Amino acid sequence: MSDINGNQYALEKGTIKELKVDGKIENDVTFFSANNEIDAVSKEVGTDFQVVVGFGYFKQKDFKLDFIDNSIEFTDTKIDETDFIVPVNNNYGYLISNFKSSSNRNVNLLFDTGMPISKIDLNLFPFDLKDSTVKFQRTEFQSKNLDIKSRNQTITLNMENNDISELEPLGVVGVYGVNDMIGKVFYYNSKEKKINIKTTGNTVYK
């Protein structure tokens, strides 16, 4: 496998005899991991954990990802077509959505809850975006504003301009990171392959 920086790792294969998530139990779950990958990420984020439950597990289930209550819940999701709805491509085992920019350009973004700051690669998406800054964990980053829309609603993403060319085979030009997830609730419908984005409080809808 390769990471976003182009570093390559050999994968190891194993089996979890029993995995229980939100009351759901699955047996003999096959997993892949690079040697010491979990330990390295645990140290980087300052939190001890043993398992990463990826989108390959979640994509067959309806779920709510709540960045207000900081929770994940498996639940039947009803898609209200008047809300901010985007289609999802889950063919790669990643959550990738096709957005429309404010100028009606297609923008494919990879959702990544492990990415603190959203990223855009302006070599892959060569358009003039407004300069901005984003604050995250008491640090300020230079960023670009990307307006994405659904019907008459617009969400502004604050994204670092980084080289993410390693993700180009997935057809994405950017990563939707945690800074732009905070304050929102994401409802995923596995049958319709759609995600519904809702905000509360200080809304970013225009």
mmCIF file of C-alpha atoms in Angstrom:
data_model
loop_
_atom_site.group_PDB
_atom_site.id
_atom_site.type_symbol
_atom_site.label_atom_id
_atom_site.label_comp_id
_atom_site.label_asym_id
_atom_site.label_seq_id
_atom_site.Cartn_x
_atom_site.Cartn_y
_atom_site.Cartn_z
ATOM 1 C CA MET A 1 0.000 0.000 0.000
ATOM 2 C CA SER A 2 1.004 3.652 -0.391
ATOM 3 C CA ASP A 3 0.128 6.529 1.915
ATOM 4 C CA ILE A 4 -0.729 10.071 0.891
ATOM 5 C CA ASN A 5 2.988 10.989 0.919
ATOM 6 C CA GLY A 6 3.962 8.156 -1.419
ATOM 7 C CA ASN A 7 5.548 5.983 1.288
ATOM 8 C CA GLN A 8 5.063 2.293 0.528
ATOM 9 C CA TYR A 9 4.395 -0.479 3.023
ATOM 10 C CA ALA A 10 3.998 -4.243 2.861
ATOM 11 C CA LEU A 11 0.586 -5.415 4.062
ATOM 12 C CA GLU A 12 -0.011 -8.195 6.562
ATOM 13 C CA LYS A 13 -3.250 -10.189 6.677
ATOM 14 C CA GLY A 14 -5.047 -11.471 9.743
ATOM 15 C CA THR A 15 -8.428 -12.414 11.184
ATOM 16 C CA ILE A 16 -10.372 -10.940 14.104
ATOM 17 C CA LYS A 17 -12.359 -13.799 15.644
ATOM 18 C CA GLU A 18 -15.109 -11.480 16.905
ATOM 19 C CA LEU A 19 -15.751 -7.791 16.215
ATOM 20 C CA LYS A 20 -18.512 -5.960 18.084
ATOM 21 C CA VAL A 21 -19.432 -2.428 16.967
ATOM 22 C CA ASP A 22 -22.497 -0.619 18.368
ATOM 23 C CA GLY A 23 -24.013 -3.921 19.489
ATOM 24 C CA LYS A 24 -23.475 -5.609 16.117
ATOM 25 C CA ILE A 25 -21.296 -8.719 16.254
ATOM 26 C CA GLU A 26 -19.408 -10.147 13.278
ATOM 27 C CA ASN A 27 -17.185 -13.201 13.328
ATOM 28 C CA ASP A 28 -13.970 -14.025 11.474
ATOM 29 C CA VAL A 29 -13.398 -10.550 10.045
ATOM 30 C CA THR A 30 -10.403 -10.407 7.696
ATOM 31 C CA PHE A 31 -8.162 -7.357 8.059
ATOM 32 C CA PHE A 32 -5.008 -5.967 6.460
ATOM 33 C CA SER A 33 -2.423 -3.815 8.199
ATOM 34 C CA ALA A 34 1.134 -2.581 7.701
ATOM 35 C CA ASN A 35 3.644 -3.556 10.380
ATOM 36 C CA ASN A 36 3.548 -1.095 13.321
ATOM 37 C CA GLU A 37 0.948 1.074 11.498
ATOM 38 C CA ILE A 38 -1.479 1.183 14.440
ATOM 39 C CA ASP A 39 1.273 1.942 16.963
ATOM 40 C CA ALA A 40 2.623 4.785 14.817
ATOM 41 C CA VAL A 41 -0.780 6.422 14.348
ATOM 42 C CA SER A 42 -1.647 5.946 18.046
ATOM 43 C CA LYS A 43 1.511 7.800 18.982
ATOM 44 C CA GLU A 44 0.863 10.544 16.402
ATOM 45 C CA VAL A 45 -2.659 11.314 17.656
ATOM 46 C CA GLY A 46 -1.854 10.744 21.334
ATOM 47 C CA THR A 47 -4.569 8.113 21.784
ATOM 48 C CA ASP A 48 -4.045 4.408 22.352
ATOM 49 C CA PHE A 49 -6.143 2.174 20.099
ATOM 50 C CA GLN A 50 -5.841 -1.257 18.517
ATOM 51 C CA VAL A 51 -8.194 -1.336 15.526
ATOM 52 C CA VAL A 52 -9.125 0.968 12.649
ATOM 53 C CA VAL A 53 -12.658 0.228 11.425
ATOM 54 C CA GLY A 54 -12.595 1.396 7.819
ATOM 55 C CA PHE A 55 -15.222 2.325 5.272
ATOM 56 C CA GLY A 56 -15.013 -1.177 3.824
ATOM 57 C CA TYR A 57 -16.829 -2.250 6.990
ATOM 58 C CA PHE A 58 -19.245 0.682 7.156
ATOM 59 C CA LYS A 59 -20.301 0.944 3.511
ATOM 60 C CA GLN A 60 -22.805 -1.923 3.706
ATOM 61 C CA LYS A 61 -24.649 -0.311 6.640
ATOM 62 C CA ASP A 62 -26.660 2.857 7.182
ATOM 63 C CA PHE A 63 -24.996 5.060 9.771
ATOM 64 C CA LYS A 64 -24.935 8.509 11.320
ATOM 65 C CA LEU A 65 -21.557 10.197 11.867
ATOM 66 C CA ASP A 66 -22.198 12.988 14.392
ATOM 67 C CA PHE A 67 -19.518 15.650 14.865
ATOM 68 C CA ILE A 68 -21.718 17.520 17.345
ATOM 69 C CA ASP A 69 -22.226 14.689 19.839
ATOM 70 C CA ASN A 70 -18.984 13.002 18.672
ATOM 71 C CA SER A 71 -20.641 9.661 18.003
ATOM 72 C CA ILE A 72 -21.208 7.020 15.342
ATOM 73 C CA GLU A 73 -24.503 5.153 15.246
ATOM 74 C CA PHE A 74 -25.837 2.434 12.942
ATOM 75 C CA THR A 75 -29.341 3.592 12.118
ATOM 76 C CA ASP A 76 -31.846 3.662 9.269
ATOM 77 C CA THR A 77 -31.215 6.894 7.407
ATOM 78 C CA LYS A 78 -33.986 8.662 5.552
ATOM 79 C CA ILE A 79 -32.681 10.960 2.861
ATOM 80 C CA ASP A 80 -34.642 14.209 2.720
ATOM 81 C CA GLU A 81 -34.117 15.411 -0.831
ATOM 82 C CA THR A 82 -34.459 19.049 0.253
ATOM 83 C CA ASP A 83 -31.272 18.762 2.322
ATOM 84 C CA PHE A 84 -27.621 18.892 1.286
ATOM 85 C CA ILE A 85 -27.334 15.547 -0.521
ATOM 86 C CA VAL A 86 -24.358 14.195 -2.470
ATOM 87 C CA PRO A 87 -23.846 10.840 -4.248
ATOM 88 C CA VAL A 88 -21.201 8.444 -2.930
ATOM 89 C CA ASN A 89 -18.818 6.244 -4.904
ATOM 90 C CA ASN A 90 -17.881 3.309 -2.664
ATOM 91 C CA ASN A 91 -16.294 1.100 -5.334
ATOM 92 C CA TYR A 92 -12.802 1.581 -3.882
ATOM 93 C CA GLY A 93 -13.628 0.929 -0.241
ATOM 94 C CA TYR A 94 -13.352 4.657 0.467
ATOM 95 C CA LEU A 95 -16.111 7.211 0.997
ATOM 96 C CA ILE A 96 -15.796 9.438 -2.073
ATOM 97 C CA SER A 97 -18.453 12.014 -2.950
ATOM 98 C CA ASN A 98 -19.051 14.025 -6.081
ATOM 99 C CA PHE A 99 -19.732 17.671 -5.273
ATOM 100 C CA LYS A 100 -20.535 20.659 -7.448
ATOM 101 C CA SER A 101 -18.471 23.776 -6.898
ATOM 102 C CA SER A 102 -20.146 27.183 -6.861
ATOM 103 C CA SER A 103 -19.097 27.516 -10.512
ATOM 104 C CA ASN A 104 -20.682 24.138 -11.407
ATOM 105 C CA ARG A 105 -17.402 22.232 -11.710
ATOM 106 C CA ASN A 106 -17.312 18.612 -10.558
ATOM 107 C CA VAL A 107 -15.221 18.089 -7.409
ATOM 108 C CA ASN A 108 -14.557 14.566 -6.144
ATOM 109 C CA LEU A 109 -13.532 14.567 -2.473
ATOM 110 C CA LEU A 110 -12.409 11.703 -0.233
ATOM 111 C CA PHE A 111 -13.890 11.788 3.287
ATOM 112 C CA ASP A 112 -11.148 11.090 5.841
ATOM 113 C CA THR A 113 -11.848 11.290 9.582
ATOM 114 C CA GLY A 114 -8.127 10.753 10.158
ATOM 115 C CA MET A 115 -7.182 13.929 8.274
ATOM 116 C CA PRO A 116 -7.172 16.946 10.656
ATOM 117 C CA ILE A 117 -7.312 19.568 7.867
ATOM 118 C CA SER A 118 -9.100 19.299 4.520
ATOM 119 C CA LYS A 119 -6.787 19.290 1.502
ATOM 120 C CA ILE A 120 -7.085 20.376 -2.115
ATOM 121 C CA ASP A 121 -4.508 19.769 -4.853
ATOM 122 C CA LEU A 122 -4.618 22.747 -7.192
ATOM 123 C CA ASN A 123 -2.554 20.818 -9.734
ATOM 124 C CA LEU A 124 -5.427 18.340 -9.955
ATOM 125 C CA PHE A 125 -8.052 21.100 -9.630
ATOM 126 C CA PRO A 126 -6.412 24.104 -11.375
ATOM 127 C CA PHE A 127 -8.850 26.838 -10.423
ATOM 128 C CA ASP A 128 -8.407 30.144 -8.626
ATOM 129 C CA LEU A 129 -9.736 29.797 -5.081
ATOM 130 C CA LYS A 130 -9.965 32.495 -2.439
ATOM 131 C CA ASP A 131 -7.124 32.612 0.107
ATOM 132 C CA SER A 132 -8.097 32.001 3.707
ATOM 133 C CA THR A 133 -6.842 30.573 6.975
ATOM 134 C CA VAL A 134 -8.145 27.766 9.141
ATOM 135 C CA LYS A 135 -7.557 27.269 12.859
ATOM 136 C CA PHE A 136 -7.335 23.775 14.280
ATOM 137 C CA GLN A 137 -6.058 22.753 17.727
ATOM 138 C CA ARG A 138 -4.675 26.250 18.447
ATOM 139 C CA THR A 139 -2.693 26.298 15.187
ATOM 140 C CA GLU A 140 -3.457 28.440 12.151
ATOM 141 C CA PHE A 141 -2.995 27.089 8.627
ATOM 142 C CA GLN A 142 -3.008 28.844 5.256
ATOM 143 C CA SER A 143 -5.952 27.533 3.273
ATOM 144 C CA LYS A 144 -8.154 27.944 0.231
ATOM 145 C CA ASN A 145 -11.923 28.366 0.318
ATOM 146 C CA LEU A 146 -13.871 25.885 -1.787
ATOM 147 C CA ASP A 147 -17.619 26.426 -2.021
ATOM 148 C CA ILE A 148 -19.587 23.224 -2.626
ATOM 149 C CA LYS A 149 -23.296 23.257 -3.266
ATOM 150 C CA SER A 150 -26.405 21.124 -3.327
ATOM 151 C CA ARG A 151 -29.541 22.703 -4.712
ATOM 152 C CA ASN A 152 -29.744 26.191 -3.151
ATOM 153 C CA GLN A 153 -27.382 25.445 -0.252
ATOM 154 C CA THR A 154 -23.642 26.081 -0.114
ATOM 155 C CA ILE A 155 -20.981 24.842 2.294
ATOM 156 C CA THR A 156 -17.577 26.518 2.408
ATOM 157 C CA LEU A 157 -14.630 24.178 2.969
ATOM 158 C CA ASN A 158 -11.280 25.462 4.288
ATOM 159 C CA MET A 159 -8.592 23.383 2.593
ATOM 160 C CA GLU A 160 -4.813 23.334 2.580
ATOM 161 C CA ASN A 161 -3.252 23.333 -0.893
ATOM 162 C CA ASN A 162 -1.156 20.156 -0.753
ATOM 163 C CA ASP A 163 0.237 17.621 -3.190
ATOM 164 C CA ILE A 164 -2.106 14.628 -2.953
ATOM 165 C CA SER A 165 -1.240 13.211 -6.372
ATOM 166 C CA GLU A 166 -1.032 9.724 -4.814
ATOM 167 C CA LEU A 167 -4.835 9.824 -4.628
ATOM 168 C CA GLU A 168 -5.272 10.692 -8.326
ATOM 169 C CA PRO A 169 -6.032 7.045 -9.313
ATOM 170 C CA LEU A 170 -9.149 7.331 -7.116
ATOM 171 C CA GLY A 171 -10.324 10.273 -9.226
ATOM 172 C CA VAL A 172 -10.263 12.712 -6.299
ATOM 173 C CA VAL A 173 -8.800 16.201 -6.165
ATOM 174 C CA GLY A 174 -9.166 16.806 -2.444
ATOM 175 C CA VAL A 175 -9.778 15.375 1.014
ATOM 176 C CA TYR A 176 -12.728 16.380 3.218
ATOM 177 C CA GLY A 177 -11.065 16.543 6.659
ATOM 178 C CA VAL A 178 -12.083 16.889 10.290
ATOM 179 C CA ASN A 179 -11.908 20.700 10.439
ATOM 180 C CA ASP A 180 -14.803 20.825 7.965
ATOM 181 C CA MET A 181 -16.723 17.996 9.666
ATOM 182 C CA ILE A 182 -16.913 19.637 13.095
ATOM 183 C CA GLY A 183 -20.417 20.960 13.799
ATOM 184 C CA LYS A 184 -22.032 18.751 11.154
ATOM 185 C CA VAL A 185 -23.902 15.437 11.100
ATOM 186 C CA PHE A 186 -23.459 13.023 8.188
ATOM 187 C CA TYR A 187 -26.154 10.482 7.348
ATOM 188 C CA TYR A 188 -25.082 7.682 5.008
ATOM 189 C CA ASN A 189 -27.652 5.624 3.098
ATOM 190 C CA SER A 190 -26.038 2.414 1.833
ATOM 191 C CA LYS A 191 -28.813 1.467 -0.618
ATOM 192 C CA GLU A 192 -29.092 4.863 -2.266
ATOM 193 C CA LYS A 193 -25.321 5.467 -2.016
ATOM 194 C CA LYS A 194 -25.893 8.992 -0.830
ATOM 195 C CA ILE A 195 -24.764 11.100 2.092
ATOM 196 C CA ASN A 196 -26.845 13.807 3.738
ATOM 197 C CA ILE A 197 -24.913 16.642 5.411
ATOM 198 C CA LYS A 198 -26.703 18.591 8.145
ATOM 199 C CA THR A 199 -25.451 21.496 10.226
ATOM 200 C CA THR A 200 -26.767 23.091 13.407
ATOM 201 C CA GLY A 201 -25.856 26.135 15.470
ATOM 202 C CA ASN A 202 -23.659 28.462 13.434
ATOM 203 C CA THR A 203 -24.806 27.233 10.060
ATOM 204 C CA VAL A 204 -22.527 27.451 7.056
ATOM 205 C CA TYR A 205 -25.428 27.152 4.632
ATOM 206 C CA LYS A 206 -25.908 30.232 2.426
#
